[in-house]
Amino acid sequence: MNTGFATLVRASRGSLFIRRNLRFIHSRNQNGINNERSKSWHHIRYRWLTGMAATCVGFITWVGFNYSSKHHIAFNIPTIYAKSKEDDDDNKVPRSKQYNFIAQAVEMTAPSVVHVETAAKNRTVFGDVVMHGSGSGFIVSQDGLVLTNAHVVERAHAVKVKLFDGSELPGEVIDADIEADLALIKLRAKKKLPVMELGSSSQLRPGEWVIAMGSPLSLTNTITAGIVSTVHREVPGLHSGIQYIQTDAAINVGNSGGPLVNLDGEAIGINTMKAVVSGISFAIPIDVAKDFLNKARSRSTVSKPSKSRMEYYVGISMLTLTPSILREIKARTDKLDDITTGVFLPNVAPGSPAYRAGLRRGDVITEVDGKSVKGSKEIYGIVKEGETMQIKARRGSSDFICYVTPESKF
């Protein structure tokens, strides 16, 4: 209440000052000083308005104080604290979580990527020998369907699949397309399994980031990253109707069959092979795999591939060295400078007829039975006849000759 009274005293003093000034102006006007009267009037008006405003504020404050005192009203004014640097650091999201798009995509997709181990019987001079191989794949249905490359499970009589959590399940090859190099494995799963989301390779653009996932050199849960070099790479001899995805993401032995993933965590391709030099790898478009899956699921009975498609085999994957592919390879190495045509071997199955004859991954076949080879279709045609072939191949900077006899695939 004392505060309101003091305000009223100050307002009264202001009013007294105004009256004194009015009397002063009146006396000056009586003396006939017109100019001074005009100036003084503006000054007095300003001081008068100020005094009235102060009086009103004081009166309102006094009334409010008395009212709050009688009714015990408390005014709670919130307290505002300055934010400390420690608080800011605690709430801040690490940069590795904000901007690491590749790691985020891997977290979404890794649980559905599997490691495939196979056992196959191969004939040798010492009798049948069991050869073990490995590759990659990914789960496409919760009941345990795994998509992989056909050459990963070629001639396998036993298949074992290792999941992301380390558990192992037996599997069975239920369908395959040898020409498209795709196969489907059925796991004996007792629970629902994590599934890889399938994207669309038709929407893929050159320059997009992609991630190659799998088990290169039997090292499970391994990834490499790169960009899409081209989305319409024709690779003669592999499949006449497929335009492969070319990427510089490293695809090594054991990565075959694993997914090529975009930053949205969707499979847009299936890793299939690496060319002669690093930086040139190929993947089967996921749209081709979708068509294969739809056909496999629509079949009323489970069957293996028809013998008429590939009655004999030699155990190699082939890549025709077209002029465009040769130009890219020669820009990176001088080991093939004198070669104009040939077939590159991205993979040779251990224990296969080609492996026993001396062919290895990375060799380039230049002649078969004394004739120059222009594409892998020529070799497929000869293999179907089941006759022994004389093969001339380039390894490094040296040429060698070996003899390969195709064996029955089934």
PDB file of N, CA and C in Angstrom, residues 191-241:
ATOM      1  N   LYS A 191      10.720 -70.300 -37.282  1.00  0.00           N
ATOM      2  CA  LYS A 191      10.174 -68.993 -36.903  1.00  0.00           C
ATOM      3  C   LYS A 191      10.229 -68.065 -38.114  1.00  0.00           C
ATOM      4  N   LYS A 192       9.543 -66.947 -38.004  1.00  0.00           N
ATOM      5  CA  LYS A 192       9.561 -65.970 -39.086  1.00  0.00           C
ATOM      6  C   LYS A 192      10.931 -65.304 -39.177  1.00  0.00           C
ATOM      7  N   LEU A 193      11.411 -65.155 -40.381  1.00  0.00           N
ATOM      8  CA  LEU A 193      12.743 -64.610 -40.606  1.00  0.00           C
ATOM      9  C   LEU A 193      12.658 -63.173 -41.153  1.00  0.00           C
ATOM     10  N   PRO A 194      13.672 -62.353 -40.886  1.00  0.00           N
ATOM     11  CA  PRO A 194      13.681 -60.978 -41.432  1.00  0.00           C
ATOM     12  C   PRO A 194      13.783 -61.004 -42.944  1.00  0.00           C
ATOM     13  N   VAL A 195      13.061 -60.122 -43.600  1.00  0.00           N
ATOM     14  CA  VAL A 195      12.957 -60.143 -45.067  1.00  0.00           C
ATOM     15  C   VAL A 195      13.572 -58.880 -45.660  1.00  0.00           C
ATOM     16  N   MET A 196      14.257 -59.048 -46.769  1.00  0.00           N
ATOM     17  CA  MET A 196      14.818 -57.926 -47.514  1.00  0.00           C
ATOM     18  C   MET A 196      13.732 -57.283 -48.380  1.00  0.00           C
ATOM     19  N   GLU A 197      13.610 -55.972 -48.281  1.00  0.00           N
ATOM     20  CA  GLU A 197      12.673 -55.249 -49.140  1.00  0.00           C
ATOM     21  C   GLU A 197      13.237 -55.197 -50.565  1.00  0.00           C
ATOM     22  N   LEU A 198      12.382 -55.483 -51.553  1.00  0.00           N
ATOM     23  CA  LEU A 198      12.800 -55.462 -52.950  1.00  0.00           C
ATOM     24  C   LEU A 198      12.393 -54.139 -53.585  1.00  0.00           C
ATOM     25  N   GLY A 199      13.364 -53.434 -54.132  1.00  0.00           N
ATOM     26  CA  GLY A 199      13.091 -52.156 -54.777  1.00  0.00           C
ATOM     27  C   GLY A 199      12.771 -52.330 -56.245  1.00  0.00           C
ATOM     28  N   SER A 200      13.105 -51.329 -57.045  1.00  0.00           N
ATOM     29  CA  SER A 200      12.859 -51.371 -58.482  1.00  0.00           C
ATOM     30  C   SER A 200      14.119 -50.904 -59.208  1.00  0.00           C
ATOM     31  N   SER A 201      14.692 -51.793 -59.999  1.00  0.00           N
ATOM     32  CA  SER A 201      15.897 -51.432 -60.749  1.00  0.00           C
ATOM     33  C   SER A 201      15.569 -50.535 -61.938  1.00  0.00           C
ATOM     34  N   SER A 202      14.309 -50.479 -62.350  1.00  0.00           N
ATOM     35  CA  SER A 202      13.940 -49.630 -63.479  1.00  0.00           C
ATOM     36  C   SER A 202      14.049 -48.150 -63.131  1.00  0.00           C
ATOM     37  N   GLN A 203      13.999 -47.827 -61.827  1.00  0.00           N
ATOM     38  CA  GLN A 203      14.095 -46.436 -61.389  1.00  0.00           C
ATOM     39  C   GLN A 203      15.519 -46.038 -61.020  1.00  0.00           C
ATOM     40  N   LEU A 204      16.457 -46.965 -61.139  1.00  0.00           N
ATOM     41  CA  LEU A 204      17.844 -46.703 -60.748  1.00  0.00           C
ATOM     42  C   LEU A 204      18.514 -45.760 -61.744  1.00  0.00           C
ATOM     43  N   ARG A 205      19.356 -44.845 -61.223  1.00  0.00           N
ATOM     44  CA  ARG A 205      20.035 -43.852 -62.069  1.00  0.00           C
ATOM     45  C   ARG A 205      21.541 -43.964 -61.907  1.00  0.00           C
ATOM     46  N   PRO A 206      22.311 -43.731 -62.970  1.00  0.00           N
ATOM     47  CA  PRO A 206      23.775 -43.679 -62.834  1.00  0.00           C
ATOM     48  C   PRO A 206      24.163 -42.588 -61.843  1.00  0.00           C
ATOM     49  N   GLY A 207      25.134 -42.898 -61.006  1.00  0.00           N
ATOM     50  CA  GLY A 207      25.585 -41.945 -60.010  1.00  0.00           C
ATOM     51  C   GLY A 207      25.006 -42.182 -58.624  1.00  0.00           C
ATOM     52  N   GLU A 208      23.970 -43.027 -58.512  1.00  0.00           N
ATOM     53  CA  GLU A 208      23.390 -43.301 -57.197  1.00  0.00           C
ATOM     54  C   GLU A 208      24.334 -44.163 -56.363  1.00  0.00           C
ATOM     55  N   TRP A 209      24.328 -43.928 -55.045  1.00  0.00           N
ATOM     56  CA  TRP A 209      25.112 -44.744 -54.131  1.00  0.00           C
ATOM     57  C   TRP A 209      24.449 -46.106 -53.965  1.00  0.00           C
ATOM     58  N   VAL A 210      25.272 -47.164 -53.973  1.00  0.00           N
ATOM     59  CA  VAL A 210      24.787 -48.517 -53.751  1.00  0.00           C
ATOM     60  C   VAL A 210      25.740 -49.240 -52.803  1.00  0.00           C
ATOM     61  N   ILE A 211      25.233 -50.288 -52.174  1.00  0.00           N
ATOM     62  CA  ILE A 211      26.001 -51.051 -51.181  1.00  0.00           C
ATOM     63  C   ILE A 211      25.957 -52.520 -51.573  1.00  0.00           C
ATOM     64  N   ALA A 212      27.134 -53.132 -51.739  1.00  0.00           N
ATOM     65  CA  ALA A 212      27.225 -54.567 -52.034  1.00  0.00           C
ATOM     66  C   ALA A 212      27.423 -55.306 -50.712  1.00  0.00           C
ATOM     67  N   MET A 213      26.501 -56.202 -50.406  1.00  0.00           N
ATOM     68  CA  MET A 213      26.533 -56.920 -49.129  1.00  0.00           C
ATOM     69  C   MET A 213      26.707 -58.409 -49.381  1.00  0.00           C
ATOM     70  N   GLY A 214      27.389 -59.067 -48.457  1.00  0.00           N
ATOM     71  CA  GLY A 214      27.572 -60.502 -48.606  1.00  0.00           C
ATOM     72  C   GLY A 214      28.703 -61.027 -47.750  1.00  0.00           C
ATOM     73  N   SER A 215      29.312 -62.121 -48.231  1.00  0.00           N
ATOM     74  CA  SER A 215      30.365 -62.812 -47.478  1.00  0.00           C
ATOM     75  C   SER A 215      31.570 -63.070 -48.364  1.00  0.00           C
ATOM     76  N   PRO A 216      32.291 -62.015 -48.791  1.00  0.00           N
ATOM     77  CA  PRO A 216      33.462 -62.238 -49.640  1.00  0.00           C
ATOM     78  C   PRO A 216      34.547 -62.990 -48.890  1.00  0.00           C
ATOM     79  N   LEU A 217      35.127 -63.967 -49.576  1.00  0.00           N
ATOM     80  CA  LEU A 217      36.202 -64.778 -48.993  1.00  0.00           C
ATOM     81  C   LEU A 217      35.774 -65.424 -47.670  1.00  0.00           C
ATOM     82  N   SER A 218      34.465 -65.771 -47.579  1.00  0.00           N
ATOM     83  CA  SER A 218      33.877 -66.420 -46.400  1.00  0.00           C
ATOM     84  C   SER A 218      33.869 -65.522 -45.173  1.00  0.00           C
ATOM     85  N   LEU A 219      34.080 -64.218 -45.343  1.00  0.00           N
ATOM     86  CA  LEU A 219      33.990 -63.266 -44.233  1.00  0.00           C
ATOM     87  C   LEU A 219      32.555 -62.755 -44.173  1.00  0.00           C
ATOM     88  N   THR A 220      31.786 -63.269 -43.221  1.00  0.00           N
ATOM     89  CA  THR A 220      30.363 -62.952 -43.182  1.00  0.00           C
ATOM     90  C   THR A 220      30.123 -61.500 -42.788  1.00  0.00           C
ATOM     91  N   ASN A 221      28.952 -61.004 -43.191  1.00  0.00           N
ATOM     92  CA  ASN A 221      28.492 -59.654 -42.844  1.00  0.00           C
ATOM     93  C   ASN A 221      29.508 -58.582 -43.254  1.00  0.00           C
ATOM     94  N   THR A 222      29.890 -58.623 -44.528  1.00  0.00           N
ATOM     95  CA  THR A 222      30.844 -57.652 -45.060  1.00  0.00           C
ATOM     96  C   THR A 222      30.145 -56.794 -46.103  1.00  0.00           C
ATOM     97  N   ILE A 223      30.485 -55.504 -46.122  1.00  0.00           N
ATOM     98  CA  ILE A 223      29.871 -54.603 -47.089  1.00  0.00           C
ATOM     99  C   ILE A 223      30.942 -53.795 -47.806  1.00  0.00           C
ATOM    100  N   THR A 224      30.627 -53.390 -49.031  1.00  0.00           N
ATOM    101  CA  THR A 224      31.414 -52.420 -49.771  1.00  0.00           C
ATOM    102  C   THR A 224      30.431 -51.447 -50.412  1.00  0.00           C
ATOM    103  N   ALA A 225      30.886 -50.241 -50.694  1.00  0.00           N
ATOM    104  CA  ALA A 225      30.001 -49.218 -51.236  1.00  0.00           C
ATOM    105  C   ALA A 225      30.619 -48.598 -52.480  1.00  0.00           C
ATOM    106  N   GLY A 226      29.765 -48.078 -53.333  1.00  0.00           N
ATOM    107  CA  GLY A 226      30.218 -47.414 -54.555  1.00  0.00           C
ATOM    108  C   GLY A 226      29.035 -46.733 -55.216  1.00  0.00           C
ATOM    109  N   ILE A 227      29.207 -46.400 -56.473  1.00  0.00           N
ATOM    110  CA  ILE A 227      28.128 -45.770 -57.217  1.00  0.00           C
ATOM    111  C   ILE A 227      27.760 -46.623 -58.425  1.00  0.00           C
ATOM    112  N   VAL A 228      26.598 -46.343 -58.980  1.00  0.00           N
ATOM    113  CA  VAL A 228      26.159 -47.024 -60.197  1.00  0.00           C
ATOM    114  C   VAL A 228      26.854 -46.376 -61.390  1.00  0.00           C
ATOM    115  N   SER A 229      27.608 -47.173 -62.141  1.00  0.00           N
ATOM    116  CA  SER A 229      28.297 -46.655 -63.324  1.00  0.00           C
ATOM    117  C   SER A 229      27.347 -46.563 -64.513  1.00  0.00           C
ATOM    118  N   THR A 230      26.572 -47.608 -64.709  1.00  0.00           N
ATOM    119  CA  THR A 230      25.547 -47.606 -65.747  1.00  0.00           C
ATOM    120  C   THR A 230      24.480 -48.622 -65.370  1.00  0.00           C
ATOM    121  N   VAL A 231      23.267 -48.412 -65.850  1.00  0.00           N
ATOM    122  CA  VAL A 231      22.166 -49.314 -65.503  1.00  0.00           C
ATOM    123  C   VAL A 231      21.724 -50.164 -66.688  1.00  0.00           C
ATOM    124  N   HIS A 232      22.367 -49.993 -67.819  1.00  0.00           N
ATOM    125  CA  HIS A 232      21.950 -50.729 -69.018  1.00  0.00           C
ATOM    126  C   HIS A 232      23.161 -51.335 -69.708  1.00  0.00           C
ATOM    127  N   ARG A 233      23.958 -52.084 -68.935  1.00  0.00           N
ATOM    128  CA  ARG A 233      25.151 -52.714 -69.501  1.00  0.00           C
ATOM    129  C   ARG A 233      24.794 -54.085 -70.049  1.00  0.00           C
ATOM    130  N   GLU A 234      24.892 -54.237 -71.353  1.00  0.00           N
ATOM    131  CA  GLU A 234      24.665 -55.540 -71.976  1.00  0.00           C
ATOM    132  C   GLU A 234      25.954 -56.355 -71.888  1.00  0.00           C
ATOM    133  N   VAL A 235      25.832 -57.557 -71.356  1.00  0.00           N
ATOM    134  CA  VAL A 235      26.981 -58.441 -71.198  1.00  0.00           C
ATOM    135  C   VAL A 235      26.717 -59.684 -72.029  1.00  0.00           C
ATOM    136  N   PRO A 236      27.136 -59.686 -73.298  1.00  0.00           N
ATOM    137  CA  PRO A 236      26.853 -60.816 -74.187  1.00  0.00           C
ATOM    138  C   PRO A 236      27.366 -62.128 -73.607  1.00  0.00           C
ATOM    139  N   GLY A 237      26.555 -63.159 -73.741  1.00  0.00           N
ATOM    140  CA  GLY A 237      26.954 -64.477 -73.280  1.00  0.00           C
ATOM    141  C   GLY A 237      26.377 -64.843 -71.933  1.00  0.00           C
ATOM    142  N   LEU A 238      26.074 -63.848 -71.106  1.00  0.00           N
ATOM    143  CA  LEU A 238      25.479 -64.159 -69.811  1.00  0.00           C
ATOM    144  C   LEU A 238      23.986 -64.419 -69.960  1.00  0.00           C
ATOM    145  N   HIS A 239      23.302 -63.458 -70.529  1.00  0.00           N
ATOM    146  CA  HIS A 239      21.869 -63.627 -70.790  1.00  0.00           C
ATOM    147  C   HIS A 239      21.494 -62.590 -71.834  1.00  0.00           C
ATOM    148  N   SER A 240      20.956 -63.073 -72.936  1.00  0.00           N
ATOM    149  CA  SER A 240      20.707 -62.182 -74.068  1.00  0.00           C
ATOM    150  C   SER A 240      19.678 -61.110 -73.757  1.00  0.00           C
ATOM    151  N   GLY A 241      18.800 -61.341 -72.762  1.00  0.00           N
ATOM    152  CA  GLY A 241      17.740 -60.380 -72.506  1.00  0.00           C
ATOM    153  C   GLY A 241      17.948 -59.502 -71.288  1.00  0.00           C
TER     154      GLY A 241
END
